[in-house]
PDB file of C-alpha atoms in Angstrom:
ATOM      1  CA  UNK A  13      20.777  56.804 -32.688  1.00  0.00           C
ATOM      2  CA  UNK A  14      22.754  55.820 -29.383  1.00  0.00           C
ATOM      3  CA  UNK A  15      19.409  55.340 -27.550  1.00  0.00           C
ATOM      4  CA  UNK A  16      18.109  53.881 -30.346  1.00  0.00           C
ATOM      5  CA  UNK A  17      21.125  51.161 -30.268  1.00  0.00           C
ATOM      6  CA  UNK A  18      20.717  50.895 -26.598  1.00  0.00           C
ATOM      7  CA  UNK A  19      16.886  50.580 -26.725  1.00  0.00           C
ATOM      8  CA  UNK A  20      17.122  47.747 -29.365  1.00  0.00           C
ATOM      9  CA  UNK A  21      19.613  46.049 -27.217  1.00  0.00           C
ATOM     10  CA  UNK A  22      17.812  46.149 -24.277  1.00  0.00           C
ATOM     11  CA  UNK A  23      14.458  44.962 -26.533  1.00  0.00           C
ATOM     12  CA  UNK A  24      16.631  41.855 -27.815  1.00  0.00           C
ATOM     13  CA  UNK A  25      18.033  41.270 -24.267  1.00  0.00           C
ATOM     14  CA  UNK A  26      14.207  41.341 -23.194  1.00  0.00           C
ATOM     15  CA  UNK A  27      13.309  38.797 -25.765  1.00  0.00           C
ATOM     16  CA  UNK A  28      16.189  36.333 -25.211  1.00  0.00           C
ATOM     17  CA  UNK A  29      15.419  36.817 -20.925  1.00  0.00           C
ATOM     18  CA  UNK A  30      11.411  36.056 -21.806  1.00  0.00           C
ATOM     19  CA  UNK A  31      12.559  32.816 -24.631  1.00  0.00           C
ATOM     20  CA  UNK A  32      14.375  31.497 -21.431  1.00  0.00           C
ATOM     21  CA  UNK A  33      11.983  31.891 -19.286  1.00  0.00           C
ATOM     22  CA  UNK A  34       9.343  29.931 -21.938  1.00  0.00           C
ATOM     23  CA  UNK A  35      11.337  27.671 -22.447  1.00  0.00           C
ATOM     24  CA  UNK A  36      12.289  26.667 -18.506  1.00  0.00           C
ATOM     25  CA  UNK A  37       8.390  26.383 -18.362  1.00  0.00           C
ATOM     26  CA  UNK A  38       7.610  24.727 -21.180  1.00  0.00           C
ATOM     27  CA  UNK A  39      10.260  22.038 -19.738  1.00  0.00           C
ATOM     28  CA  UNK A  40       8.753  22.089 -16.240  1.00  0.00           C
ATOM     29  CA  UNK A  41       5.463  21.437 -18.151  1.00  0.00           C
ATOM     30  CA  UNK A  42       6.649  18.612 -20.052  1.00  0.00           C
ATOM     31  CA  UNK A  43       7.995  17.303 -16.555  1.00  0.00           C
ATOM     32  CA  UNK A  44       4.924  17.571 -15.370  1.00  0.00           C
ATOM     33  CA  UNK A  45       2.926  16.156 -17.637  1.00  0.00           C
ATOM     34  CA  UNK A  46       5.073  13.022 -17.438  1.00  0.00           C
ATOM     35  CA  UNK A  47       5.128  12.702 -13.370  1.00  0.00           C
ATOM     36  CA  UNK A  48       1.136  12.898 -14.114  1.00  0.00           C
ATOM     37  CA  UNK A  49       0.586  10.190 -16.631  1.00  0.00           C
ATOM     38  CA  UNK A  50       3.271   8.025 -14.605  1.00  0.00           C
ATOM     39  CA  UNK A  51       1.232   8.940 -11.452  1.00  0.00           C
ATOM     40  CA  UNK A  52      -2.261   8.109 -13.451  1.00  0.00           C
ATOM     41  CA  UNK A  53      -0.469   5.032 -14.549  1.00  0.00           C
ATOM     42  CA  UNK A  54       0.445   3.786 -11.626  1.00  0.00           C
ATOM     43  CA  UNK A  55      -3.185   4.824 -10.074  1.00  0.00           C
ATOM     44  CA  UNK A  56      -4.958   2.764 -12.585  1.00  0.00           C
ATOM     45  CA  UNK A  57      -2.616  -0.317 -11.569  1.00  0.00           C
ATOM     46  CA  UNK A  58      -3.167   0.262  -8.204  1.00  0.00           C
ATOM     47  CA  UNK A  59      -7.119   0.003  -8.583  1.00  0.00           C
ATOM     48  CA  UNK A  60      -6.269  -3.136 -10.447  1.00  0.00           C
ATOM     49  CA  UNK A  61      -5.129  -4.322  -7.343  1.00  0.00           C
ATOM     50  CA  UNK A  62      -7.759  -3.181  -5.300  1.00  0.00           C
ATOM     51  CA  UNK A  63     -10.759  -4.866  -7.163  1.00  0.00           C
ATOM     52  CA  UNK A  64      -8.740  -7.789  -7.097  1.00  0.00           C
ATOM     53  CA  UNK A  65      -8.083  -7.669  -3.390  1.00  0.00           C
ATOM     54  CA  UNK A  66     -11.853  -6.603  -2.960  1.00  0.00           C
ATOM     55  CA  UNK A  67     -12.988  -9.499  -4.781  1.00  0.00           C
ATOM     56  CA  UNK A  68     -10.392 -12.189  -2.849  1.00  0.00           C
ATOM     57  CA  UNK A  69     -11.425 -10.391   0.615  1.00  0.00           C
ATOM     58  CA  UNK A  70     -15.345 -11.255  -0.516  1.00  0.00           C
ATOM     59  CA  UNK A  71     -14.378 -14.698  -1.806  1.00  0.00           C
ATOM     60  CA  UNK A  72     -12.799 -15.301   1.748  1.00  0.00           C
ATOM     61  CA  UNK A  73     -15.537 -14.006   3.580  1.00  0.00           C
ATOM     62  CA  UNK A  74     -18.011 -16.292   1.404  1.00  0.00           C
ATOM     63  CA  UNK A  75     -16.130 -19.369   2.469  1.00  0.00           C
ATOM     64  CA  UNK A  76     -15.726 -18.590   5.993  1.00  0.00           C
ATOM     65  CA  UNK A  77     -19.606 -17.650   6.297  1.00  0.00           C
ATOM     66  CA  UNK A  78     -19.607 -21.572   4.728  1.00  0.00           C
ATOM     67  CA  UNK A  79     -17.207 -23.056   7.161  1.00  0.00           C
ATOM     68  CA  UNK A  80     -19.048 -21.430   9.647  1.00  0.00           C
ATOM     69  CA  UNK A  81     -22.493 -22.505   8.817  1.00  0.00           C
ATOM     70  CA  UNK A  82     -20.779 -26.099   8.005  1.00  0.00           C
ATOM     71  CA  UNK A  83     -19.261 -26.212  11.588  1.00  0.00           C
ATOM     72  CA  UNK A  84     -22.285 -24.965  13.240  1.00  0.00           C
ATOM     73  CA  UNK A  85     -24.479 -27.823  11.502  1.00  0.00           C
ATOM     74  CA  UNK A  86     -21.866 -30.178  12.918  1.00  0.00           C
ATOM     75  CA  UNK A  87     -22.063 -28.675  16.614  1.00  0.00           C
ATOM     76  CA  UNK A  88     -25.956 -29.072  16.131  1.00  0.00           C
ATOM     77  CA  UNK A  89     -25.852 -32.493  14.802  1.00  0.00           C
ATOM     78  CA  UNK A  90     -22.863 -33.271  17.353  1.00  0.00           C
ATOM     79  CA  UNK A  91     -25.346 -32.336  20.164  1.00  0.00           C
ATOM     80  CA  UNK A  92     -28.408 -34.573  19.037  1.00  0.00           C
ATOM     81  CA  UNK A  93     -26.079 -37.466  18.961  1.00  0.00           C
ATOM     82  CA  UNK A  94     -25.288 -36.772  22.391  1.00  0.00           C
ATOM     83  CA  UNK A  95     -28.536 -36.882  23.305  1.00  0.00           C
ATOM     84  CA  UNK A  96     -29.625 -39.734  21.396  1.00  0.00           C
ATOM     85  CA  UNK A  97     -26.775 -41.655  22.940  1.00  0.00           C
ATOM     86  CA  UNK A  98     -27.386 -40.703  26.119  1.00  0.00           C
ATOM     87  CA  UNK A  99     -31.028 -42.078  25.790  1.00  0.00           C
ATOM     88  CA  UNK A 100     -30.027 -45.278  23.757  1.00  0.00           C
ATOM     89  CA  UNK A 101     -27.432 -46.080  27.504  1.00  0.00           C
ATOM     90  CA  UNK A 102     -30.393 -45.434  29.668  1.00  0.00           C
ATOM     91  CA  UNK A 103     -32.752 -47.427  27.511  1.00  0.00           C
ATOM     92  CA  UNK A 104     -29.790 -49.785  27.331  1.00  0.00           C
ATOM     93  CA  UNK A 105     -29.285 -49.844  31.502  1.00  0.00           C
ATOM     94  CA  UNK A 106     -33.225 -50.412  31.975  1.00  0.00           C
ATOM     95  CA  UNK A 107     -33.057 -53.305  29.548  1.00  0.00           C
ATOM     96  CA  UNK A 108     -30.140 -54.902  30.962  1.00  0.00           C
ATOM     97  CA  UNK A 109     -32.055 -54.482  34.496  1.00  0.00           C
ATOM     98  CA  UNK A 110     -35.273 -56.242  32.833  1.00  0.00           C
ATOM     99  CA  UNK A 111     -33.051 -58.847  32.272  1.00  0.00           C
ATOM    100  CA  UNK A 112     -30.840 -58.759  35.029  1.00  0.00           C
ATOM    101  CA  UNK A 113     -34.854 -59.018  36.975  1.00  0.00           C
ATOM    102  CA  UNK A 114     -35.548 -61.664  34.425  1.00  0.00           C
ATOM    103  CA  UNK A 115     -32.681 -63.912  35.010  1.00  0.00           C
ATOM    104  CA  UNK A 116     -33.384 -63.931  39.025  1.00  0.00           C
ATOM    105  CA  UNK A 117     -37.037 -65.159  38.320  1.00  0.00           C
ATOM    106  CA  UNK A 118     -35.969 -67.741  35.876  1.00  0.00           C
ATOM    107  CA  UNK A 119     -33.275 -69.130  38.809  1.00  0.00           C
ATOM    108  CA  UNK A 120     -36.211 -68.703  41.574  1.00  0.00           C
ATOM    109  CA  UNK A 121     -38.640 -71.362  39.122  1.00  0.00           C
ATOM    110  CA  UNK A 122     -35.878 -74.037  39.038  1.00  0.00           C
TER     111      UNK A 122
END
């Protein structure tokens, strides 16, 4: 009957050690399970971010292949009017010579 008593006891002291020890994990579960869905949370908002920041990075690079294009159009078209100025002052120079030439024959026939 004493061991029986003692057995018992030692049977209930068992259970109450093991319901502890449930419910310390069931607790670290549940703390768990809430640092996870904060952590997925927080994930999808951060991918959020990311496409958006993908899609402003490829909208940037877009314009700047643009301004790029834009600016090299103007360096071409900058360079033919360089050109075509530099011919229209030599064409310019030759005719002011005919004329200079001109102007001497008209004085020599008076």
């Amino acid at each position: 009957s004493n061991e029986r008593d003692t057995a018992l006891r030692e049977k209930e002291m068992t259970r109450l050690k093991l319901d502890k020890i449930a419910a310390s994990f069931e607790a670290d579960y549940e703390t768990v399970r809430a640092k996870t869905e904060t952590l997925l949370r927080e994930k999808n908002e951060l991918q959020g971010k990311i496409t958006f920041l993908e899609a402003s990075k490829a909208s940037v690079e877009t314009n700047a292949d643009r301004i790029l294009q834009r600016d090299n159009a103007i360096a071409g078209q900058h360079d033919r009017l360089k050109s075509s100025f530099k011919m229209q002052t030599m064409k310019l120079a030759e005719l002011q010579d005919e004329v200079n030439q001109l102007v001497k024959r008209l004085a020599h026939l008076k």
